[in-house]
Short mmCIF file of C-alpha atoms in Angstrom, two decimals:
data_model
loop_
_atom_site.label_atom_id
_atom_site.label_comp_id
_atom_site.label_asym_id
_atom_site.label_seq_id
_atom_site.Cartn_x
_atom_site.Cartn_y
_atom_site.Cartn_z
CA UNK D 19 200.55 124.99 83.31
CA UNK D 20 202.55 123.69 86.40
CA UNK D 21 203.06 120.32 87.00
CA UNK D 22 201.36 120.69 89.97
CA UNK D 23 198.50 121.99 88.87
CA UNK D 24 195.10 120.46 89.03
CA UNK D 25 192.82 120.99 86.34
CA UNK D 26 191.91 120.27 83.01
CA UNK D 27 193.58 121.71 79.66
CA UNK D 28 192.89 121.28 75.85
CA UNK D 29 196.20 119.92 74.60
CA UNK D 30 194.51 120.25 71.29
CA UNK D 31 192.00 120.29 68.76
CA UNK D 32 190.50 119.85 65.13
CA UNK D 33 192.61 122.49 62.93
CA UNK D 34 189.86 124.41 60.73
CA UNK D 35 186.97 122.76 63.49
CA UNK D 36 184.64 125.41 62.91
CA UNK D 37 184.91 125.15 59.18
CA UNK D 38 184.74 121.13 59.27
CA UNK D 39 181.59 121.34 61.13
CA UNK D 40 180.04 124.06 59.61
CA UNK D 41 180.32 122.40 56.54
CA UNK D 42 178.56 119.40 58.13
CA UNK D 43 175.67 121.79 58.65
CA UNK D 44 175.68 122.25 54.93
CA UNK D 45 176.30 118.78 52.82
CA UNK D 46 172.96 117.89 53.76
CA UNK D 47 170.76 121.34 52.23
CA UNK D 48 173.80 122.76 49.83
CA UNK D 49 174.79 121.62 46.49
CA UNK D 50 178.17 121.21 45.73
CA UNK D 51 180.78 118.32 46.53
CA UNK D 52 182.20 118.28 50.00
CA UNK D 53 185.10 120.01 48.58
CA UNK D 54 183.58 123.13 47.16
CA UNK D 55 181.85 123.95 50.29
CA UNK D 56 185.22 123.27 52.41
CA UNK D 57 186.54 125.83 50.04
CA UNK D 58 183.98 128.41 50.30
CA UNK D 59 183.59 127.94 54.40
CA UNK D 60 186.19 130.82 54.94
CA UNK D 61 183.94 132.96 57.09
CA UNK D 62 184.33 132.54 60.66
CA UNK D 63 181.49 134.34 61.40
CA UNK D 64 179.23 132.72 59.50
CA UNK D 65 180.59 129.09 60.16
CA UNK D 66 179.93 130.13 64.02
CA UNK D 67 176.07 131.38 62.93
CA UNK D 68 175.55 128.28 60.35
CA UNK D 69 176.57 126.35 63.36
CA UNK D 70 175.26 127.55 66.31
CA UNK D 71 171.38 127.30 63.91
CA UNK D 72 172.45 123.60 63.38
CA UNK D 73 173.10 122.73 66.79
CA UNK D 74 169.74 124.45 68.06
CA UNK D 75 167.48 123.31 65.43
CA UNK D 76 168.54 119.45 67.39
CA UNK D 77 171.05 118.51 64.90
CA UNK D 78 173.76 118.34 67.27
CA UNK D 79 176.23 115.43 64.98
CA UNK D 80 178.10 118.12 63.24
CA UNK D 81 179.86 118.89 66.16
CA UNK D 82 181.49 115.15 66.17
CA UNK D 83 183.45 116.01 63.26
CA UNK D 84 185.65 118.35 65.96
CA UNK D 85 188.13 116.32 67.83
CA UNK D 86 189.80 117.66 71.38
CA UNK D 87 192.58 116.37 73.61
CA UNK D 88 192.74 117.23 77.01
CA UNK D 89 194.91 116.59 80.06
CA UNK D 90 193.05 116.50 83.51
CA UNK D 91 196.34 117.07 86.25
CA UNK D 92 196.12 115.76 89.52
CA UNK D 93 192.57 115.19 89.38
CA UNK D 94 191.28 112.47 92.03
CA UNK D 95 190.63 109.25 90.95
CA UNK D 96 186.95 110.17 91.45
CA UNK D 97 187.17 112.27 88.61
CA UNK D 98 188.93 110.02 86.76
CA UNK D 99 185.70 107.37 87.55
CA UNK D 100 183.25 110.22 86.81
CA UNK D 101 184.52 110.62 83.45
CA UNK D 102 185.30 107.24 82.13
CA UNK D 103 181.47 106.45 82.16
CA UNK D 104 181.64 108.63 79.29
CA UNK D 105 182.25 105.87 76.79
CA UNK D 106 182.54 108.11 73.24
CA UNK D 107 185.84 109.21 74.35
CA UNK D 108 189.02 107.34 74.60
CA UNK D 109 191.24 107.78 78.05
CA UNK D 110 194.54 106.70 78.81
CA UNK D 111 195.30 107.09 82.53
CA UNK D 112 198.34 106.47 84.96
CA UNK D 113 198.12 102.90 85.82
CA UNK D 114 198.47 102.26 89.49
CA UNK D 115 199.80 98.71 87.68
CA UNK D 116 203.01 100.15 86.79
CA UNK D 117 203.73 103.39 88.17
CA UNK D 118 204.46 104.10 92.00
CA UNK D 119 202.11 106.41 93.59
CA UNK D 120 204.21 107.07 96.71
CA UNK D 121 204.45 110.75 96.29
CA UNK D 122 201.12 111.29 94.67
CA UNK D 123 199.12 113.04 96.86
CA UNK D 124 195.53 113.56 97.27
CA UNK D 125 192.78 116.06 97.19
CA UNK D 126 190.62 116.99 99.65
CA UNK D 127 186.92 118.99 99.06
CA UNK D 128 187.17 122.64 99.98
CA UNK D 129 183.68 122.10 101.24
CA UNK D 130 185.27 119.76 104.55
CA UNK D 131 186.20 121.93 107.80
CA UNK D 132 189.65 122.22 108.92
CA UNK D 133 188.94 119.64 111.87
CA UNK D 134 187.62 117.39 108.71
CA UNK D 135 190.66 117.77 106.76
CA UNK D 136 193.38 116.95 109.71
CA UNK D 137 191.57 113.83 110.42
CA UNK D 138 191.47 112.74 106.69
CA UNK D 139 194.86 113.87 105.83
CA UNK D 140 195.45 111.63 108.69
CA UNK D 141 194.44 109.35 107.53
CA UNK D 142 195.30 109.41 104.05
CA UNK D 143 199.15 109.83 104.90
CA UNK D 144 199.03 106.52 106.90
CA UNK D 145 197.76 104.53 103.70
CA UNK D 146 200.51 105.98 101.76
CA UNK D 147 202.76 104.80 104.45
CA UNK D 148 201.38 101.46 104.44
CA UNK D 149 201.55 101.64 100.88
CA UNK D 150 205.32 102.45 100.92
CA UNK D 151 205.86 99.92 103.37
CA UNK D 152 203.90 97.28 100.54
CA UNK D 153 206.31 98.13 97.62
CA UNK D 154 209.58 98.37 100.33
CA UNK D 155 208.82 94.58 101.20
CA UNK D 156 208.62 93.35 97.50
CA UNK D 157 204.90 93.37 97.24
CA UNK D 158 203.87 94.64 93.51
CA UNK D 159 202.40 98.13 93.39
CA UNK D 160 199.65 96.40 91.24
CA UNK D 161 198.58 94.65 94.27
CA UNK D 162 200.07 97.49 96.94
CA UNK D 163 198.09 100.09 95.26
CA UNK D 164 194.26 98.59 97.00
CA UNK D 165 195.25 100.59 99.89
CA UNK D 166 195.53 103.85 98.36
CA UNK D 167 192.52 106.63 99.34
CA UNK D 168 189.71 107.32 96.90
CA UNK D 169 191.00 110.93 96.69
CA UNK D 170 194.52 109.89 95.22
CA UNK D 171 195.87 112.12 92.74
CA UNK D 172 196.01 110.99 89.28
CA UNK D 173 196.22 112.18 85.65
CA UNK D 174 194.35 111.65 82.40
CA UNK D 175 194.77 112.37 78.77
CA UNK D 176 190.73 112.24 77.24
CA UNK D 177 190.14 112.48 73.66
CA UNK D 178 186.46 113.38 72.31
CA UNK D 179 184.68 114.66 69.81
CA UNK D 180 182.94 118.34 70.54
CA UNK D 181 179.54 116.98 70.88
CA UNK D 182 180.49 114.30 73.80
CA UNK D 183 182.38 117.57 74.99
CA UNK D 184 179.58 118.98 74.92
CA UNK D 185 177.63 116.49 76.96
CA UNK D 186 180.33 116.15 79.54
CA UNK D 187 180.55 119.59 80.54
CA UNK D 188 176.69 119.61 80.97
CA UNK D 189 177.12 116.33 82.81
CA UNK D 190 179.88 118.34 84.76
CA UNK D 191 177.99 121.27 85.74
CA UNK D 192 174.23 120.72 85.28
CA UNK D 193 174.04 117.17 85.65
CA UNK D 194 175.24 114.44 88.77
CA UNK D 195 178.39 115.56 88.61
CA UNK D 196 177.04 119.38 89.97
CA UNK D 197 176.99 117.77 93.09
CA UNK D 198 180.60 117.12 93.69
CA UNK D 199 182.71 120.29 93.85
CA UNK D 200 186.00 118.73 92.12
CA UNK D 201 183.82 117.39 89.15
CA UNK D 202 181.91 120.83 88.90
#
């Protein structure tokens, strides 16, 4: 990953999440203490099956018991409102309180024309500059940073369990945010 890059990554996940939440699937219809059937979850295979049954049959809770971290890079702050409605997950995001966002940059949708994208970019670099000229003349960039464009580059760390994962990418791709080509 560059650190240019826009996108989103997994920094991380549940170690053993496929065996935590297939034995989720299983405390409820299997004897045995939550230990034993940790113990004897060592199929892969069969924790994906057990799971993927679970899951269809409605039951989709299990999958909270798998935790992710992800980074979203350079992502717009549109993004960065699209997912926060998502309250289940925790966010920390760079604060246009405290950091400068001089040399930020922006996106732009593929989906304007190249006349579109001069005007905007336009634009956008003359908020920056007034932005710049804000923080040269003492002016906070808490306060500076109201002039900053919608498309602003940002970045996010998200944490979530697999089933609001779940319902995010669905959001993402299926759901309102189809319509927005960064989001999607």
């Amino acid at each position: 990953m560059k650190n240019n890059e826009c996108g989103a990554f997994i920094l991380s996940e549940t170690r053993n999440g496929e065996r935590i939440v297939s034995c989720g699937g299983r405390i409820s219809t299997k004897p045995g203490t939550a230990i034993e059937l940790y113990k004897k979850a060592t199929s892969k295979e069969k924790n994906l099956k057990l799971i993927s049954k679970v899951v269809s049959s409605g039951h989709k809770t299990v999958l909270e018991h798998h935790y992710f971290n992800l980074a979203f890079n350079n992502v717009s702050i549109f993004v960065e409102q699209f997912l926060i409605e998502f309250r289940i997950a925790s966010f920390t995001i760079k604060s246009g309180r405290y950091v400068n966002f001089s040399s930020a940059g922006f996106n732009l949708p593929d989906s304007f024309t190249n006349e579109q994208k001069k005007l905007i970019k336009s634009h956008y670099k003359k908020m920056f500059s007034y932005y710049d000229k804000f923080v040269s003349r003492g002016i906070p960039v808490e306060d500076a940073r109201f002039v900053l464009p919608y498309g602003l580059k940002t970045n996010i760390y998200m944490s979530l369990n697999a089933r609001e994962l779940v319902h995010v990418i669905c959001a993402m791709i299926y759901g309102r945010g189809s319509r927005y080509e960064e989001v999607r």
